[in-house]
Short mmCIF file of C-alpha atoms in Angstrom, two decimals:
data_model
loop_
_atom_site.label_atom_id
_atom_site.label_comp_id
_atom_site.label_asym_id
_atom_site.label_seq_id
_atom_site.Cartn_x
_atom_site.Cartn_y
_atom_site.Cartn_z
CA MET A 8 -25.31 6.79 -1.11
CA THR A 9 -25.07 4.49 1.91
CA TYR A 10 -22.20 5.22 4.30
CA PRO A 11 -20.70 2.98 6.98
CA PRO A 12 -23.01 3.25 9.99
CA MET A 13 -22.09 4.95 13.25
CA VAL A 14 -18.52 5.98 12.46
CA SER A 15 -16.90 7.03 15.73
CA ARG A 16 -14.01 9.12 16.97
CA ALA A 17 -12.30 5.88 17.97
CA ASP A 18 -12.58 4.59 14.38
CA VAL A 19 -10.90 7.74 13.05
CA ALA A 20 -8.16 7.52 15.69
CA ALA A 21 -7.50 3.85 14.88
CA THR A 22 -7.10 4.68 11.19
CA ALA A 23 -4.74 7.54 12.06
CA ARG A 24 -2.51 5.14 14.00
CA MET A 25 -2.65 2.70 11.11
CA VAL A 26 -1.41 5.16 8.47
CA VAL A 27 1.44 6.21 10.78
CA SER A 28 2.35 2.56 11.36
CA ALA A 29 2.38 2.06 7.58
CA GLY A 30 4.88 4.90 7.11
CA LEU A 31 2.42 7.13 5.26
CA VAL A 32 2.63 10.13 7.60
CA GLU A 33 5.69 12.07 8.76
CA ALA A 34 4.46 14.49 11.48
CA PHE A 35 1.90 16.10 9.18
CA GLY A 36 -1.29 14.44 8.00
CA HIS A 37 -4.90 13.89 8.94
CA VAL A 38 -7.71 11.35 8.74
CA SER A 39 -11.40 12.21 8.48
CA ALA A 40 -14.72 10.41 8.13
CA ARG A 41 -18.16 11.65 7.09
CA THR A 42 -20.97 11.71 9.65
CA THR A 43 -24.65 12.44 9.22
CA ALA A 44 -24.11 16.06 10.29
CA GLY A 45 -20.63 16.73 8.93
CA PHE A 46 -17.37 14.89 9.56
CA LEU A 47 -14.81 13.85 12.16
CA ILE A 48 -11.14 14.79 11.72
CA THR A 49 -7.92 14.17 13.62
CA SER A 50 -6.43 17.12 15.48
CA THR A 51 -2.85 18.39 15.18
CA ARG A 52 -1.77 16.09 18.01
CA PRO A 53 0.66 13.28 17.07
CA MET A 54 -1.30 10.67 15.13
CA ALA A 55 0.81 7.71 16.26
CA ALA A 56 -0.81 7.88 19.70
CA ALA A 57 -4.24 9.12 18.57
CA THR A 58 -7.26 8.29 20.71
CA ALA A 59 -10.91 9.24 20.44
CA ASN A 60 -10.14 12.31 22.55
CA ASP A 61 -7.85 13.63 19.79
CA VAL A 62 -10.60 13.73 17.15
CA ILE A 63 -12.63 16.86 16.34
CA GLU A 64 -16.26 16.93 15.25
CA ILE A 65 -17.21 19.30 12.40
CA GLU A 66 -20.75 20.39 11.57
CA GLY A 67 -21.47 22.83 8.77
CA GLY A 68 -17.77 23.55 8.48
CA ILE A 69 -17.58 24.57 12.16
CA PRO A 70 -15.76 22.58 14.90
CA VAL A 71 -18.28 21.69 17.60
CA GLY A 72 -16.57 19.02 19.68
CA GLY A 73 -13.19 17.63 20.67
CA PRO A 74 -9.94 19.63 20.90
CA VAL A 75 -11.26 22.41 18.64
CA GLY A 76 -8.24 24.62 19.33
CA GLU A 77 -6.04 22.06 17.55
CA LEU A 78 -7.88 21.97 14.22
CA PRO A 79 -5.69 21.13 11.19
CA LEU A 80 -5.15 24.07 8.84
CA GLU A 81 -6.33 22.01 5.89
CA THR A 82 -9.74 21.13 7.34
CA PRO A 83 -11.39 23.15 4.52
CA MET A 84 -9.95 20.65 2.04
CA HIS A 85 -11.78 17.76 3.69
CA ASP A 86 -14.96 19.82 3.87
CA ALA A 87 -14.74 20.66 0.15
CA ILE A 88 -14.24 17.05 -0.92
CA TYR A 89 -17.21 15.87 1.15
CA ARG A 90 -19.37 18.60 -0.36
CA ALA A 91 -18.26 17.74 -3.90
CA ARG A 92 -18.29 13.94 -3.63
CA SER A 93 -21.34 12.21 -2.20
CA ASP A 94 -19.59 8.85 -2.68
CA VAL A 95 -16.68 9.71 -0.38
CA ALA A 96 -17.03 8.65 3.25
CA ALA A 97 -13.41 8.99 4.39
CA ILE A 98 -10.18 10.81 3.52
CA CYS A 99 -6.58 10.01 4.46
CA ARG A 100 -3.94 12.71 3.97
CA GLY A 101 -0.23 12.00 4.26
CA HIS A 102 3.35 12.67 3.20
CA PRO A 103 4.83 9.28 2.21
CA PRO A 104 8.28 9.63 0.61
CA PHE A 105 7.72 8.53 -2.99
CA THR A 106 4.52 10.51 -3.52
CA VAL A 107 6.27 13.53 -2.02
CA ALA A 108 9.10 13.03 -4.51
CA TRP A 109 6.73 12.70 -7.47
CA GLY A 110 4.79 15.73 -6.27
CA VAL A 111 7.62 18.09 -7.21
CA THR A 112 6.46 17.64 -10.82
CA SER A 113 3.15 18.54 -12.43
CA GLU A 114 3.04 15.27 -14.42
CA ARG A 115 0.23 12.84 -13.69
CA LEU A 116 1.40 9.78 -11.80
CA PRO A 117 1.60 6.95 -14.37
CA LEU A 118 0.08 3.53 -13.82
CA LEU A 119 2.72 0.85 -14.45
CA HIS A 120 1.53 -2.12 -12.39
CA GLY A 121 -1.82 -3.68 -11.63
CA LEU A 122 -1.97 -3.13 -7.88
CA GLY A 123 -1.24 0.56 -8.46
CA GLY A 124 -4.71 0.66 -9.96
CA MET A 125 -6.18 0.50 -6.46
CA ALA A 126 -5.17 4.15 -6.19
CA GLY A 127 -7.43 4.81 -9.20
CA GLY A 128 -7.11 4.87 -12.94
CA MET A 129 -5.84 8.45 -12.98
CA VAL A 130 -3.81 10.35 -10.37
CA ARG A 131 -3.39 14.07 -10.98
CA VAL A 132 -1.07 16.58 -9.31
CA HIS A 133 -2.88 19.62 -7.91
CA PRO A 134 -0.82 22.60 -9.19
CA ASP A 135 -0.59 24.74 -6.05
CA ILE A 136 2.10 24.44 -3.38
CA ARG A 137 0.19 26.43 -0.74
CA LEU A 138 -1.56 24.77 2.17
CA VAL A 139 -5.28 24.31 1.53
CA LYS A 140 -6.52 26.65 4.25
CA SER A 141 -9.59 28.31 2.68
CA ARG A 142 -12.91 27.22 1.24
CA GLU A 143 -11.83 28.46 -2.18
CA ALA A 144 -8.56 26.49 -2.05
CA GLY A 145 -10.44 23.42 -0.88
CA ASP A 146 -12.90 23.69 -3.75
CA ALA A 147 -9.97 23.90 -6.17
CA VAL A 148 -8.51 20.67 -4.77
CA ALA A 149 -11.91 18.96 -5.07
CA ARG A 150 -12.09 20.01 -8.73
CA THR A 151 -8.62 18.62 -9.44
CA LEU A 152 -9.50 15.37 -7.66
CA GLY A 153 -12.67 15.06 -9.75
CA ASP A 154 -14.11 11.56 -9.52
CA ASN A 155 -10.72 9.95 -8.92
CA SER A 156 -9.55 8.09 -5.80
CA GLY A 157 -6.19 9.74 -5.15
CA LEU A 158 -4.46 13.06 -5.65
CA LEU A 159 -0.95 14.45 -5.26
CA LEU A 160 -0.62 17.99 -3.93
CA GLN A 161 2.30 19.71 -5.63
CA SER A 162 5.29 19.72 -3.25
CA ASN A 163 2.90 18.87 -0.43
CA GLY A 164 2.13 15.17 -0.12
CA CYS A 165 -1.05 13.45 -1.17
CA LEU A 166 -4.50 12.23 -0.20
CA ALA A 167 -6.76 9.27 -0.91
CA VAL A 168 -10.52 8.88 -0.54
CA GLY A 169 -12.72 5.88 0.07
CA ALA A 170 -16.15 4.52 0.84
CA ASP A 171 -14.91 3.86 4.39
CA LEU A 172 -11.88 4.60 6.54
CA LEU A 173 -10.06 1.36 5.80
CA GLU A 174 -10.53 1.80 2.06
CA ALA A 175 -9.13 5.34 2.16
CA ALA A 176 -6.10 4.17 4.16
CA THR A 177 -5.52 1.24 1.81
CA ARG A 178 -5.71 3.49 -1.23
CA LEU A 179 -3.17 5.82 0.37
CA TRP A 180 -0.83 2.82 0.74
CA TYR A 181 -1.21 1.85 -2.94
CA LEU A 182 -0.86 5.47 -4.06
CA GLU A 183 2.55 5.49 -2.38
CA GLU A 184 3.46 2.10 -3.90
CA ARG A 185 2.42 3.34 -7.34
CA ALA A 186 4.80 6.30 -7.00
CA ARG A 187 7.57 4.04 -5.70
CA VAL A 188 7.31 1.68 -8.69
CA VAL A 189 7.40 4.56 -11.19
CA ILE A 190 10.38 6.30 -9.57
CA GLN A 191 12.40 3.12 -9.06
CA ALA A 192 11.69 1.84 -12.58
CA ARG A 193 12.66 5.13 -14.15
CA SER A 194 15.74 5.47 -11.97
CA ALA A 195 16.87 1.98 -12.98
CA ARG A 196 16.17 2.85 -16.63
CA ILE A 197 14.12 -0.29 -17.02
CA GLY A 198 12.59 -0.68 -20.46
CA MET A 199 8.93 -0.27 -19.52
CA VAL A 200 6.10 -1.84 -21.51
CA GLU A 201 3.70 0.56 -23.21
CA THR A 202 0.40 -1.04 -22.21
CA PRO A 203 -2.58 0.13 -24.33
CA ARG A 204 -5.28 2.02 -22.44
CA ARG A 205 -7.93 -0.57 -23.32
CA GLU A 206 -5.87 -3.28 -21.63
CA TRP A 207 -5.58 -1.16 -18.48
CA ARG A 208 -9.35 -0.68 -18.45
CA SER A 209 -9.77 -4.46 -18.52
CA ARG A 210 -7.15 -4.94 -15.79
CA LEU A 211 -8.70 -2.31 -13.52
CA ALA A 212 -12.03 -4.14 -13.61
CA ASP A 213 -10.47 -6.49 -11.03
CA SER A 214 -9.44 -3.70 -8.64
CA GLU A 215 -12.62 -3.91 -6.55
CA ALA A 216 -12.06 -7.56 -5.72
CA GLU A 217 -8.40 -6.86 -5.01
CA MET A 218 -9.36 -3.98 -2.73
CA ASN A 219 -11.37 -6.27 -0.46
CA ARG A 220 -8.32 -8.49 0.06
CA ALA A 221 -5.94 -5.53 0.36
CA LYS A 222 -8.05 -3.90 3.06
CA GLN A 223 -7.81 -6.98 5.24
CA TRP A 224 -4.05 -7.14 4.66
CA MET A 225 -3.73 -3.47 5.59
CA LEU A 226 -5.70 -3.98 8.79
CA LYS A 227 -3.80 -7.09 9.87
CA THR A 228 -0.40 -5.66 8.97
CA TYR A 229 -0.66 -2.09 10.25
CA GLY A 230 -3.67 -1.99 12.59
CA THR A 231 -2.65 -1.08 16.12
CA ALA A 232 -4.15 -1.45 19.57
CA PRO A 233 -5.41 1.76 21.17
CA PRO A 234 -2.88 3.53 23.41
CA ARG A 235 -3.33 3.07 27.12
CA GLU A 236 -5.13 6.06 28.62
CA GLU A 237 -3.29 7.82 31.45
#
């Protein structure tokens, strides 16, 4: 697997600011990216003003650089997903409102509209409300995620993975939109079309091309300039 070259702390911080700007994080959330020796992850400092100095370096599951005393509790979840998924180069974790609302159920998040497919064909709900603070809990999340692109954590927000930071952030956006469409359609009691699975498979074949365009939209719409250093 080829990963984006030379991912930096500044790249992770920029993505953190982006997901906050997009309304995908409310106080709690984190962004991480794989490196050759481990991964980089945002600290517990407010992500809206994240800079490179707010990002922690992890090697072998151990923090070795950055503000290591401010490590997110759920760092083991990121570690587990990277160990389980060689195709994943970045993870975005958030608490956007509609995925939080859907996460109070154990029902898989349905796919009702084409762009929701950018969050993946299947979106499961991980059936454990506890924070993912241990290696064992992280491994359980990785198993529930499987080879999918997004996951809801029961009563605890969601995450999305990608081949790079921008892809993970964009998938988090469309995971939230997918939940919004389902909840609003059901609340309005709209008569929803029962689309056969084979038709969805055909429709999702276009998701890769759509993702390229969506990533650029995400960057232009929610990308932010780095905060001024004091």
